[in-house]
């Protein structure tokens, strides 16, 4: 973890807040009441996780697209094609109730990790990339799983 740039680590960890808060409001009634009163129903429980998870998958598609710009030829073409999968996955699969949406987001984040690895193995992502992505993905998946089982 020491090789991850401090700003990337801090911002990556800060990006976990909506996932952590959503999971927390599912298991801590006091936190849910606070969130409902201060932020409103869209920002508690599975709702914040679904909205934010969808946005993050789309954001990560853009990150992968950026990595693809470092390649040429067939590798670039494949990279561009693969980079849109997380956004399309979220667009087409998030719906049908919160348990279904959260389960599909879990699959999306696990699939994203596989794409991260592919881009990293091709030398298109920074060498520290997978250390950060494994950490963040593990926490995101755990938070989303809370929403599925509670």
Short mmCIF file of N, CA, C and O in Angstrom, two decimals:
data_model
loop_
_atom_site.label_atom_id
_atom_site.label_comp_id
_atom_site.label_asym_id
_atom_site.label_seq_id
_atom_site.Cartn_x
_atom_site.Cartn_y
_atom_site.Cartn_z
N UNK A 1 0.81 -1.21 0.00
CA UNK A 1 0.00 0.00 0.00
C UNK A 1 0.85 1.26 0.00
O UNK A 1 0.36 2.32 -0.34
N UNK A 2 2.09 1.15 0.37
CA UNK A 2 2.96 2.33 0.46
C UNK A 2 3.21 2.97 -0.89
O UNK A 2 3.60 4.13 -0.95
N UNK A 3 3.01 2.22 -1.98
CA UNK A 3 3.28 2.79 -3.29
C UNK A 3 2.10 3.55 -3.89
O UNK A 3 2.24 4.20 -4.91
N UNK A 4 0.93 3.47 -3.27
CA UNK A 4 -0.23 4.21 -3.76
C UNK A 4 -0.03 5.69 -3.43
O UNK A 4 0.23 6.03 -2.27
N UNK A 5 -0.16 6.58 -4.41
CA UNK A 5 -0.03 8.00 -4.10
C UNK A 5 -1.04 8.41 -3.02
O UNK A 5 -2.20 7.97 -3.04
N UNK A 6 -0.58 9.20 -2.09
CA UNK A 6 -1.40 9.58 -0.93
C UNK A 6 -2.75 10.17 -1.35
O UNK A 6 -3.79 9.83 -0.81
N UNK A 7 -2.74 11.06 -2.34
CA UNK A 7 -3.99 11.69 -2.76
C UNK A 7 -4.95 10.68 -3.36
O UNK A 7 -6.16 10.73 -3.11
N UNK A 8 -4.44 9.72 -4.13
CA UNK A 8 -5.31 8.68 -4.71
C UNK A 8 -5.90 7.81 -3.61
O UNK A 8 -7.08 7.45 -3.66
N UNK A 9 -5.10 7.47 -2.61
CA UNK A 9 -5.59 6.65 -1.51
C UNK A 9 -6.64 7.40 -0.70
O UNK A 9 -7.72 6.85 -0.41
N UNK A 10 -6.37 8.65 -0.37
CA UNK A 10 -7.33 9.43 0.43
C UNK A 10 -8.64 9.62 -0.32
O UNK A 10 -9.72 9.42 0.23
N UNK A 11 -8.55 10.00 -1.59
CA UNK A 11 -9.78 10.20 -2.37
C UNK A 11 -10.52 8.89 -2.61
O UNK A 11 -11.75 8.85 -2.59
N UNK A 12 -9.77 7.81 -2.83
CA UNK A 12 -10.40 6.50 -2.98
C UNK A 12 -11.14 6.08 -1.73
O UNK A 12 -12.29 5.62 -1.78
N UNK A 13 -10.51 6.27 -0.58
CA UNK A 13 -11.16 5.93 0.69
C UNK A 13 -12.36 6.84 0.97
O UNK A 13 -13.40 6.38 1.44
N UNK A 14 -12.23 8.12 0.64
CA UNK A 14 -13.36 9.04 0.82
C UNK A 14 -14.53 8.63 -0.06
O UNK A 14 -15.70 8.79 0.33
N UNK A 15 -14.23 8.08 -1.22
CA UNK A 15 -15.29 7.62 -2.12
C UNK A 15 -16.08 6.44 -1.57
O UNK A 15 -17.14 6.11 -2.10
N UNK A 16 -15.60 5.84 -0.51
CA UNK A 16 -16.32 4.74 0.14
C UNK A 16 -17.43 5.23 1.07
O UNK A 16 -18.30 4.46 1.46
N UNK A 17 -17.40 6.50 1.43
CA UNK A 17 -18.33 7.02 2.43
C UNK A 17 -19.79 6.71 2.11
O UNK A 17 -20.52 6.22 2.97
N UNK A 18 -20.29 6.97 0.90
CA UNK A 18 -21.69 6.65 0.63
C UNK A 18 -22.02 5.15 0.78
O UNK A 18 -23.10 4.80 1.24
N UNK A 19 -21.08 4.29 0.38
CA UNK A 19 -21.31 2.85 0.55
C UNK A 19 -21.35 2.48 2.03
O UNK A 19 -22.22 1.73 2.47
N UNK A 20 -20.39 2.99 2.79
CA UNK A 20 -20.33 2.71 4.23
C UNK A 20 -21.54 3.29 4.95
O UNK A 20 -22.13 2.64 5.82
N UNK A 21 -21.91 4.51 4.60
CA UNK A 21 -23.06 5.15 5.23
C UNK A 21 -24.34 4.37 4.93
O UNK A 21 -25.16 4.13 5.82
N UNK A 22 -24.50 3.97 3.67
CA UNK A 22 -25.69 3.19 3.30
C UNK A 22 -25.77 1.90 4.07
O UNK A 22 -26.83 1.53 4.60
N UNK A 23 -24.66 1.18 4.18
CA UNK A 23 -24.64 -0.07 4.94
C UNK A 23 -24.91 0.21 6.41
O UNK A 23 -25.67 -0.53 7.07
N UNK A 24 -24.31 1.27 6.93
CA UNK A 24 -24.51 1.62 8.33
C UNK A 24 -25.96 1.92 8.66
O UNK A 24 -26.46 1.53 9.71
N UNK A 25 -26.64 2.61 7.74
CA UNK A 25 -28.05 2.94 8.01
C UNK A 25 -28.95 1.71 7.95
O UNK A 25 -30.06 1.75 8.47
N UNK A 26 -28.46 0.65 7.36
CA UNK A 26 -29.24 -0.59 7.32
C UNK A 26 -29.14 -1.37 8.62
O UNK A 26 -30.04 -2.14 8.95
N UNK A 27 -28.06 -1.20 9.34
CA UNK A 27 -27.86 -1.99 10.56
C UNK A 27 -27.92 -1.15 11.84
O UNK A 27 -27.97 -1.71 12.93
N UNK A 28 -27.92 0.15 11.71
CA UNK A 28 -27.96 1.04 12.88
C UNK A 28 -29.18 1.97 12.77
O UNK A 28 -29.14 2.98 12.05
N UNK A 29 -30.28 1.63 13.45
CA UNK A 29 -31.49 2.45 13.33
C UNK A 29 -31.29 3.92 13.65
O UNK A 29 -31.89 4.79 13.01
N UNK A 30 -30.44 4.24 14.62
CA UNK A 30 -30.17 5.64 14.95
C UNK A 30 -29.53 6.39 13.80
O UNK A 30 -29.86 7.56 13.54
N UNK A 31 -28.60 5.75 13.12
CA UNK A 31 -27.96 6.37 11.97
C UNK A 31 -28.96 6.55 10.83
O UNK A 31 -28.94 7.57 10.13
N UNK A 32 -29.84 5.56 10.67
CA UNK A 32 -30.88 5.67 9.64
C UNK A 32 -31.81 6.84 9.94
O UNK A 32 -32.16 7.62 9.03
N UNK A 33 -32.20 7.01 11.19
CA UNK A 33 -33.08 8.12 11.57
C UNK A 33 -32.37 9.46 11.33
O UNK A 33 -32.98 10.41 10.80
N UNK A 34 -31.10 9.54 11.70
CA UNK A 34 -30.32 10.75 11.46
C UNK A 34 -30.24 11.05 9.97
O UNK A 34 -30.47 12.17 9.53
N UNK A 35 -29.92 10.03 9.18
CA UNK A 35 -29.82 10.20 7.73
C UNK A 35 -31.14 10.64 7.11
O UNK A 35 -31.16 11.51 6.24
N UNK A 36 -32.22 10.04 7.58
CA UNK A 36 -33.54 10.39 7.05
C UNK A 36 -33.87 11.84 7.36
O UNK A 36 -34.35 12.58 6.49
N UNK A 37 -33.58 12.25 8.58
CA UNK A 37 -33.91 13.62 9.00
C UNK A 37 -33.03 14.66 8.32
O UNK A 37 -33.51 15.69 7.86
N UNK A 38 -31.73 14.40 8.25
CA UNK A 38 -30.79 15.39 7.74
C UNK A 38 -30.67 15.35 6.22
O UNK A 38 -30.58 16.40 5.57
N UNK A 39 -30.64 14.15 5.64
CA UNK A 39 -30.35 14.01 4.22
C UNK A 39 -31.56 13.63 3.37
O UNK A 39 -31.59 13.89 2.17
N UNK A 40 -32.52 12.94 3.97
CA UNK A 40 -33.69 12.49 3.24
C UNK A 40 -33.57 11.03 2.84
O UNK A 40 -32.48 10.43 2.91
N UNK A 41 -34.68 10.42 2.41
CA UNK A 41 -34.71 8.98 2.16
C UNK A 41 -33.81 8.50 1.03
O UNK A 41 -33.38 7.35 1.02
N UNK A 42 -33.49 9.36 0.09
CA UNK A 42 -32.65 8.95 -1.04
C UNK A 42 -31.21 8.66 -0.61
O UNK A 42 -30.48 7.98 -1.30
N UNK A 43 -30.82 9.18 0.55
CA UNK A 43 -29.44 9.07 0.98
C UNK A 43 -29.23 8.10 2.14
O UNK A 43 -28.25 8.22 2.87
N UNK A 44 -30.15 7.15 2.30
CA UNK A 44 -29.97 6.13 3.32
C UNK A 44 -30.19 4.75 2.71
O UNK A 44 -30.75 4.62 1.63
N UNK A 45 -29.74 3.74 3.44
CA UNK A 45 -29.97 2.35 3.06
C UNK A 45 -29.53 2.01 1.66
O UNK A 45 -28.53 2.54 1.15
N UNK A 46 -30.28 1.13 1.02
CA UNK A 46 -29.86 0.68 -0.31
C UNK A 46 -29.96 1.78 -1.36
O UNK A 46 -29.29 1.72 -2.39
N UNK A 47 -30.77 2.81 -1.10
CA UNK A 47 -30.98 3.85 -2.11
C UNK A 47 -29.68 4.59 -2.42
O UNK A 47 -29.33 4.78 -3.59
N UNK A 48 -28.96 4.99 -1.39
CA UNK A 48 -27.70 5.70 -1.62
C UNK A 48 -26.68 4.75 -2.26
O UNK A 48 -25.91 5.16 -3.13
N UNK A 49 -26.70 3.50 -1.87
CA UNK A 49 -25.76 2.54 -2.45
C UNK A 49 -26.04 2.30 -3.93
O UNK A 49 -25.12 2.22 -4.73
N UNK A 50 -27.30 2.20 -4.28
CA UNK A 50 -27.67 1.95 -5.68
C UNK A 50 -27.34 3.17 -6.54
O UNK A 50 -26.72 3.04 -7.60
N UNK A 51 -27.76 4.35 -6.10
CA UNK A 51 -27.48 5.56 -6.88
C UNK A 51 -25.98 5.76 -7.04
O UNK A 51 -25.48 5.98 -8.14
N UNK A 52 -25.27 5.71 -5.93
CA UNK A 52 -23.84 5.98 -5.97
C UNK A 52 -23.07 4.87 -6.69
O UNK A 52 -22.15 5.15 -7.46
N UNK A 53 -23.45 3.63 -6.47
CA UNK A 53 -22.80 2.51 -7.14
C UNK A 53 -22.92 2.61 -8.65
O UNK A 53 -21.97 2.33 -9.39
N UNK A 54 -24.08 3.02 -9.12
CA UNK A 54 -24.30 3.20 -10.55
C UNK A 54 -23.39 4.31 -11.09
O UNK A 54 -22.76 4.15 -12.15
N UNK A 55 -23.30 5.40 -10.36
CA UNK A 55 -22.44 6.51 -10.78
C UNK A 55 -20.98 6.06 -10.81
O UNK A 55 -20.24 6.39 -11.75
N UNK A 56 -20.55 5.32 -9.80
CA UNK A 56 -19.15 4.91 -9.73
C UNK A 56 -18.80 3.94 -10.86
O UNK A 56 -17.71 4.02 -11.44
N UNK A 57 -19.70 3.02 -11.20
CA UNK A 57 -19.41 2.13 -12.33
C UNK A 57 -19.26 2.93 -13.62
O UNK A 57 -18.36 2.65 -14.43
N UNK A 58 -20.10 3.94 -13.80
CA UNK A 58 -19.97 4.78 -14.99
C UNK A 58 -18.65 5.57 -14.95
O UNK A 58 -17.95 5.69 -15.96
N UNK A 59 -18.32 6.09 -13.79
CA UNK A 59 -17.06 6.82 -13.62
C UNK A 59 -15.86 5.92 -13.95
O UNK A 59 -14.93 6.33 -14.65
N UNK A 60 -15.91 4.70 -13.46
CA UNK A 60 -14.80 3.78 -13.70
C UNK A 60 -14.70 3.39 -15.17
O UNK A 60 -13.61 3.10 -15.66
N UNK A 61 -15.81 3.41 -15.90
CA UNK A 61 -15.73 3.21 -17.35
C UNK A 61 -14.87 4.30 -17.97
O UNK A 61 -14.05 4.03 -18.85
N UNK A 62 -15.04 5.53 -17.49
CA UNK A 62 -14.22 6.63 -17.99
C UNK A 62 -12.75 6.45 -17.65
O UNK A 62 -11.87 6.78 -18.46
N UNK A 63 -12.47 5.93 -16.47
CA UNK A 63 -11.08 5.67 -16.08
C UNK A 63 -10.47 4.64 -17.02
O UNK A 63 -9.35 4.81 -17.53
N UNK A 64 -11.20 3.56 -17.28
CA UNK A 64 -10.70 2.52 -18.17
C UNK A 64 -10.51 3.07 -19.59
O UNK A 64 -9.55 2.72 -20.28
N UNK A 65 -11.42 3.92 -20.03
CA UNK A 65 -11.29 4.56 -21.35
C UNK A 65 -9.98 5.33 -21.40
O UNK A 65 -9.24 5.28 -22.39
N UNK A 66 -9.69 6.06 -20.31
CA UNK A 66 -8.42 6.80 -20.24
C UNK A 66 -7.22 5.88 -20.35
O UNK A 66 -6.24 6.21 -21.02
N UNK A 67 -7.29 4.72 -19.69
CA UNK A 67 -6.20 3.76 -19.81
C UNK A 67 -6.06 3.29 -21.26
O UNK A 67 -4.95 3.11 -21.76
N UNK A 68 -7.19 3.06 -21.93
CA UNK A 68 -7.15 2.58 -23.32
C UNK A 68 -6.47 3.58 -24.24
O UNK A 68 -5.87 3.19 -25.25
N UNK A 69 -6.53 4.86 -23.89
CA UNK A 69 -5.88 5.86 -24.74
C UNK A 69 -4.37 5.71 -24.76
O UNK A 69 -3.72 6.27 -25.66
N UNK A 70 -3.82 4.98 -23.81
CA UNK A 70 -2.37 4.77 -23.77
C UNK A 70 -1.94 3.65 -24.71
O UNK A 70 -0.74 3.46 -24.93
N UNK A 71 -2.90 2.91 -25.24
CA UNK A 71 -2.59 1.77 -26.12
C UNK A 71 -2.74 2.19 -27.58
O UNK A 71 -3.22 3.28 -27.89
N UNK A 72 -2.34 1.29 -28.46
CA UNK A 72 -2.50 1.51 -29.89
C UNK A 72 -3.04 0.24 -30.54
O UNK A 72 -3.02 -0.84 -29.94
N UNK A 73 -3.51 0.39 -31.74
CA UNK A 73 -3.95 -0.76 -32.54
C UNK A 73 -5.07 -1.56 -31.90
O UNK A 73 -6.00 -1.01 -31.32
N UNK A 74 -4.94 -2.87 -32.02
CA UNK A 74 -5.97 -3.79 -31.53
C UNK A 74 -6.16 -3.69 -30.03
O UNK A 74 -7.28 -3.79 -29.53
N UNK A 75 -5.06 -3.49 -29.31
CA UNK A 75 -5.16 -3.36 -27.84
C UNK A 75 -6.00 -2.14 -27.48
O UNK A 75 -6.85 -2.21 -26.59
N UNK A 76 -5.81 -1.03 -28.18
CA UNK A 76 -6.60 0.17 -27.93
C UNK A 76 -8.07 -0.08 -28.27
O UNK A 76 -8.96 0.27 -27.48
N UNK A 77 -8.32 -0.67 -29.41
CA UNK A 77 -9.69 -0.94 -29.84
C UNK A 77 -10.40 -1.84 -28.82
O UNK A 77 -11.54 -1.56 -28.42
N UNK A 78 -9.72 -2.89 -28.40
CA UNK A 78 -10.30 -3.79 -27.39
C UNK A 78 -10.51 -3.04 -26.08
O UNK A 78 -11.54 -3.19 -25.43
N UNK A 79 -9.53 -2.23 -25.70
CA UNK A 79 -9.63 -1.47 -24.46
C UNK A 79 -10.82 -0.52 -24.47
O UNK A 79 -11.55 -0.43 -23.48
N UNK A 80 -11.04 0.18 -25.57
CA UNK A 80 -12.19 1.08 -25.66
C UNK A 80 -13.49 0.30 -25.53
O UNK A 80 -14.41 0.71 -24.82
N UNK A 81 -13.55 -0.84 -26.21
CA UNK A 81 -14.75 -1.66 -26.13
C UNK A 81 -15.02 -2.18 -24.73
O UNK A 81 -16.15 -2.12 -24.23
N UNK A 82 -13.97 -2.66 -24.08
CA UNK A 82 -14.13 -3.18 -22.72
C UNK A 82 -14.44 -2.08 -21.71
O UNK A 82 -15.14 -2.31 -20.73
N UNK A 83 -13.93 -0.89 -21.98
CA UNK A 83 -14.09 0.19 -21.00
C UNK A 83 -15.54 0.62 -20.80
O UNK A 83 -15.88 1.16 -19.75
N UNK A 84 -16.39 0.40 -21.78
CA UNK A 84 -17.78 0.83 -21.64
C UNK A 84 -18.64 -0.19 -20.91
O UNK A 84 -19.78 0.11 -20.53
N UNK A 85 -18.12 -1.38 -20.67
CA UNK A 85 -18.92 -2.44 -20.04
C UNK A 85 -19.44 -2.06 -18.66
O UNK A 85 -20.63 -2.27 -18.39
N UNK A 86 -18.63 -1.52 -17.75
CA UNK A 86 -19.19 -1.21 -16.43
C UNK A 86 -20.38 -0.23 -16.49
O UNK A 86 -21.38 -0.44 -15.79
N UNK A 87 -20.29 0.80 -17.31
CA UNK A 87 -21.39 1.76 -17.41
C UNK A 87 -22.63 1.09 -18.01
O UNK A 87 -23.75 1.28 -17.52
N UNK A 88 -22.43 0.31 -19.06
CA UNK A 88 -23.57 -0.38 -19.66
C UNK A 88 -24.17 -1.41 -18.71
O UNK A 88 -25.40 -1.58 -18.66
N UNK A 89 -23.31 -2.09 -17.96
CA UNK A 89 -23.79 -3.06 -16.97
C UNK A 89 -24.73 -2.38 -15.97
O UNK A 89 -25.83 -2.86 -15.72
N UNK A 90 -24.29 -1.25 -15.44
CA UNK A 90 -25.12 -0.53 -14.47
C UNK A 90 -26.42 -0.06 -15.13
O UNK A 90 -27.50 -0.21 -14.55
N UNK A 91 -26.32 0.48 -16.33
CA UNK A 91 -27.50 1.00 -17.01
C UNK A 91 -28.56 -0.08 -17.24
O UNK A 91 -29.74 0.13 -17.02
N UNK A 92 -28.12 -1.26 -17.67
CA UNK A 92 -29.07 -2.31 -18.04
C UNK A 92 -29.47 -3.24 -16.90
O UNK A 92 -30.48 -3.92 -17.00
N UNK A 93 -28.70 -3.31 -15.82
CA UNK A 93 -29.00 -4.32 -14.80
C UNK A 93 -29.45 -3.76 -13.46
O UNK A 93 -29.94 -4.52 -12.63
N UNK A 94 -29.26 -2.47 -13.23
CA UNK A 94 -29.64 -1.92 -11.93
C UNK A 94 -31.11 -1.54 -11.98
O UNK A 94 -31.50 -0.59 -12.65
N UNK A 95 -31.89 -2.31 -11.28
CA UNK A 95 -33.34 -2.12 -11.24
C UNK A 95 -33.98 -3.39 -10.71
O UNK A 95 -33.29 -4.34 -10.31
N UNK A 96 -35.28 -3.40 -10.68
CA UNK A 96 -35.99 -4.60 -10.26
C UNK A 96 -35.97 -4.84 -8.76
O UNK A 96 -35.98 -5.97 -8.31
N UNK A 97 -35.94 -3.79 -7.99
CA UNK A 97 -35.91 -3.91 -6.55
C UNK A 97 -34.50 -3.81 -6.01
O UNK A 97 -33.52 -4.06 -6.72
N UNK A 98 -34.40 -3.42 -4.75
CA UNK A 98 -33.08 -3.13 -4.20
C UNK A 98 -32.18 -4.36 -4.11
O UNK A 98 -30.99 -4.27 -4.42
N UNK A 99 -32.70 -5.51 -3.71
CA UNK A 99 -31.85 -6.71 -3.61
C UNK A 99 -31.27 -7.08 -4.97
O UNK A 99 -30.09 -7.40 -5.10
N UNK A 100 -32.10 -7.03 -5.99
CA UNK A 100 -31.65 -7.34 -7.35
C UNK A 100 -30.62 -6.32 -7.83
O UNK A 100 -29.58 -6.67 -8.39
N UNK A 101 -30.91 -5.04 -7.61
CA UNK A 101 -30.00 -3.98 -8.04
C UNK A 101 -28.65 -4.10 -7.33
O UNK A 101 -27.59 -3.99 -7.97
N UNK A 102 -28.67 -4.34 -6.02
CA UNK A 102 -27.43 -4.47 -5.26
C UNK A 102 -26.64 -5.70 -5.69
O UNK A 102 -25.42 -5.65 -5.79
N UNK A 103 -27.33 -6.80 -5.94
CA UNK A 103 -26.66 -8.02 -6.40
C UNK A 103 -25.98 -7.76 -7.74
O UNK A 103 -24.84 -8.18 -7.96
N UNK A 104 -26.67 -7.07 -8.63
CA UNK A 104 -26.08 -6.75 -9.93
C UNK A 104 -24.92 -5.76 -9.80
O UNK A 104 -23.95 -5.84 -10.57
N UNK A 105 -25.01 -4.85 -8.85
CA UNK A 105 -23.88 -3.95 -8.61
C UNK A 105 -22.67 -4.73 -8.09
O UNK A 105 -21.54 -4.46 -8.49
N UNK A 106 -22.92 -5.68 -7.20
CA UNK A 106 -21.82 -6.52 -6.71
C UNK A 106 -21.13 -7.20 -7.89
O UNK A 106 -19.90 -7.18 -8.01
N UNK A 107 -21.92 -7.80 -8.77
CA UNK A 107 -21.35 -8.46 -9.95
C UNK A 107 -20.61 -7.45 -10.82
O UNK A 107 -19.53 -7.75 -11.35
N UNK A 108 -21.16 -6.24 -10.93
CA UNK A 108 -20.51 -5.21 -11.73
C UNK A 108 -19.16 -4.80 -11.16
O UNK A 108 -18.18 -4.63 -11.91
N UNK A 109 -19.08 -4.66 -9.85
CA UNK A 109 -17.80 -4.27 -9.24
C UNK A 109 -16.77 -5.40 -9.30
O UNK A 109 -15.58 -5.14 -9.47
N UNK A 110 -17.22 -6.63 -9.18
CA UNK A 110 -16.29 -7.75 -9.34
C UNK A 110 -15.80 -7.84 -10.79
O UNK A 110 -14.61 -8.02 -11.04
N UNK A 111 -16.71 -7.64 -11.73
CA UNK A 111 -16.31 -7.61 -13.14
C UNK A 111 -15.37 -6.45 -13.44
O UNK A 111 -14.41 -6.59 -14.20
N UNK A 112 -15.63 -5.30 -12.82
CA UNK A 112 -14.75 -4.15 -12.98
C UNK A 112 -13.34 -4.48 -12.49
O UNK A 112 -12.36 -4.12 -13.13
N UNK A 113 -13.26 -5.19 -11.37
CA UNK A 113 -11.95 -5.56 -10.85
C UNK A 113 -11.20 -6.44 -11.85
O UNK A 113 -9.99 -6.29 -12.04
N UNK A 114 -11.92 -7.32 -12.52
CA UNK A 114 -11.29 -8.15 -13.55
C UNK A 114 -10.79 -7.29 -14.71
O UNK A 114 -9.69 -7.51 -15.23
N UNK A 115 -11.57 -6.29 -15.10
CA UNK A 115 -11.13 -5.38 -16.15
C UNK A 115 -9.94 -4.54 -15.69
O UNK A 115 -9.00 -4.31 -16.46
N UNK A 116 -9.97 -4.09 -14.44
CA UNK A 116 -8.82 -3.37 -13.89
C UNK A 116 -7.56 -4.21 -14.03
O UNK A 116 -6.51 -3.71 -14.43
N UNK A 117 -7.68 -5.47 -13.67
CA UNK A 117 -6.53 -6.37 -13.73
C UNK A 117 -6.02 -6.51 -15.17
O UNK A 117 -4.81 -6.48 -15.41
N UNK A 118 -6.95 -6.66 -16.10
CA UNK A 118 -6.56 -6.80 -17.51
C UNK A 118 -5.80 -5.56 -17.99
O UNK A 118 -4.73 -5.68 -18.60
N UNK A 119 -6.34 -4.38 -17.71
CA UNK A 119 -5.66 -3.15 -18.13
C UNK A 119 -4.32 -3.02 -17.42
O UNK A 119 -3.34 -2.58 -18.03
N UNK A 120 -4.26 -3.39 -16.15
CA UNK A 120 -3.02 -3.32 -15.38
C UNK A 120 -1.97 -4.27 -15.95
O UNK A 120 -0.81 -3.90 -16.11
N UNK A 121 -2.38 -5.50 -16.27
CA UNK A 121 -1.45 -6.49 -16.83
C UNK A 121 -0.89 -6.03 -18.17
O UNK A 121 0.22 -6.39 -18.54
N UNK A 122 -1.66 -5.25 -18.91
CA UNK A 122 -1.19 -4.73 -20.20
C UNK A 122 -0.32 -3.49 -20.03
O UNK A 122 0.13 -2.91 -21.02
N UNK A 123 -0.09 -3.08 -18.79
CA UNK A 123 0.75 -1.92 -18.54
C UNK A 123 0.07 -0.59 -18.78
O UNK A 123 0.73 0.44 -18.89
N UNK A 124 -1.25 -0.59 -18.86
CA UNK A 124 -1.99 0.64 -19.14
C UNK A 124 -2.38 1.39 -17.87
O UNK A 124 -2.70 2.58 -17.93
N UNK A 125 -2.40 0.70 -16.74
CA UNK A 125 -2.72 1.31 -15.44
C UNK A 125 -1.42 1.45 -14.65
O UNK A 125 -0.46 0.71 -14.89
N UNK A 126 -1.39 2.37 -13.70
CA UNK A 126 -0.18 2.51 -12.88
C UNK A 126 0.13 1.23 -12.12
O UNK A 126 -0.76 0.44 -11.81
N UNK A 127 1.40 1.03 -11.77
CA UNK A 127 1.79 -0.22 -11.12
C UNK A 127 1.11 -0.40 -9.77
O UNK A 127 0.89 -1.51 -9.34
N UNK A 128 0.73 0.66 -9.08
CA UNK A 128 0.07 0.58 -7.78
C UNK A 128 -1.44 0.37 -7.90
O UNK A 128 -2.14 0.18 -6.90
N UNK A 129 -1.97 0.39 -9.10
CA UNK A 129 -3.41 0.39 -9.35
C UNK A 129 -4.14 -0.76 -8.66
O UNK A 129 -5.16 -0.55 -8.01
N UNK A 130 -3.64 -1.96 -8.80
CA UNK A 130 -4.37 -3.12 -8.26
C UNK A 130 -4.39 -3.12 -6.73
O UNK A 130 -5.36 -3.59 -6.14
N UNK A 131 -3.36 -2.59 -6.09
CA UNK A 131 -3.40 -2.50 -4.63
C UNK A 131 -4.60 -1.65 -4.19
O UNK A 131 -5.34 -2.02 -3.28
N UNK A 132 -4.78 -0.53 -4.86
CA UNK A 132 -5.89 0.36 -4.53
C UNK A 132 -7.22 -0.27 -4.90
O UNK A 132 -8.17 -0.28 -4.11
N UNK A 133 -7.32 -0.83 -6.09
CA UNK A 133 -8.60 -1.35 -6.58
C UNK A 133 -9.07 -2.57 -5.77
O UNK A 133 -10.27 -2.71 -5.53
N UNK A 134 -8.17 -3.44 -5.37
CA UNK A 134 -8.58 -4.60 -4.56
C UNK A 134 -9.14 -4.13 -3.22
O UNK A 134 -10.19 -4.59 -2.77
N UNK A 135 -8.45 -3.20 -2.58
CA UNK A 135 -8.90 -2.66 -1.30
C UNK A 135 -10.29 -2.03 -1.43
O UNK A 135 -11.22 -2.37 -0.68
N UNK A 136 -10.44 -1.13 -2.39
CA UNK A 136 -11.72 -0.43 -2.55
C UNK A 136 -12.83 -1.38 -2.95
O UNK A 136 -13.96 -1.29 -2.42
N UNK A 137 -12.55 -2.30 -3.85
CA UNK A 137 -13.58 -3.23 -4.31
C UNK A 137 -14.04 -4.14 -3.18
O UNK A 137 -15.25 -4.40 -3.04
N UNK A 138 -13.13 -4.61 -2.35
CA UNK A 138 -13.51 -5.48 -1.24
C UNK A 138 -14.47 -4.76 -0.29
O UNK A 138 -15.48 -5.34 0.14
N UNK A 139 -14.19 -3.51 -0.02
CA UNK A 139 -15.06 -2.75 0.90
C UNK A 139 -16.40 -2.46 0.24
O UNK A 139 -17.46 -2.60 0.87
N UNK A 140 -16.39 -2.06 -1.02
CA UNK A 140 -17.64 -1.78 -1.73
C UNK A 140 -18.52 -3.03 -1.78
O UNK A 140 -19.72 -2.97 -1.47
N UNK A 141 -17.95 -4.16 -2.15
CA UNK A 141 -18.73 -5.40 -2.24
C UNK A 141 -19.29 -5.79 -0.87
O UNK A 141 -20.46 -6.19 -0.76
N UNK A 142 -18.51 -5.64 0.17
CA UNK A 142 -19.00 -5.95 1.53
C UNK A 142 -20.16 -5.04 1.91
O UNK A 142 -21.17 -5.51 2.46
N UNK A 143 -20.04 -3.76 1.60
CA UNK A 143 -21.13 -2.82 1.91
C UNK A 143 -22.39 -3.14 1.13
O UNK A 143 -23.50 -3.11 1.67
N UNK A 144 -22.24 -3.44 -0.15
CA UNK A 144 -23.40 -3.78 -0.97
C UNK A 144 -24.04 -5.08 -0.50
O UNK A 144 -25.27 -5.23 -0.52
N UNK A 145 -23.22 -6.02 -0.05
CA UNK A 145 -23.73 -7.30 0.45
C UNK A 145 -24.61 -7.09 1.69
O UNK A 145 -25.60 -7.80 1.88
N UNK A 146 -24.28 -6.11 2.51
CA UNK A 146 -25.12 -5.79 3.66
C UNK A 146 -26.53 -5.45 3.19
O UNK A 146 -27.52 -5.91 3.76
N UNK A 147 -26.61 -4.68 2.14
CA UNK A 147 -27.91 -4.32 1.59
C UNK A 147 -28.69 -5.48 1.02
O UNK A 147 -29.92 -5.47 1.00
N UNK A 148 -27.99 -6.50 0.56
CA UNK A 148 -28.66 -7.69 0.02
C UNK A 148 -29.21 -8.57 1.14
O UNK A 148 -30.32 -9.09 1.05
N UNK A 149 -28.45 -8.72 2.21
CA UNK A 149 -28.83 -9.68 3.26
C UNK A 149 -29.71 -9.07 4.36
O UNK A 149 -30.37 -9.82 5.09
N UNK A 150 -29.72 -7.75 4.49
CA UNK A 150 -30.52 -7.14 5.56
C UNK A 150 -31.92 -6.87 5.07
O UNK A 150 -32.18 -6.54 3.99
#
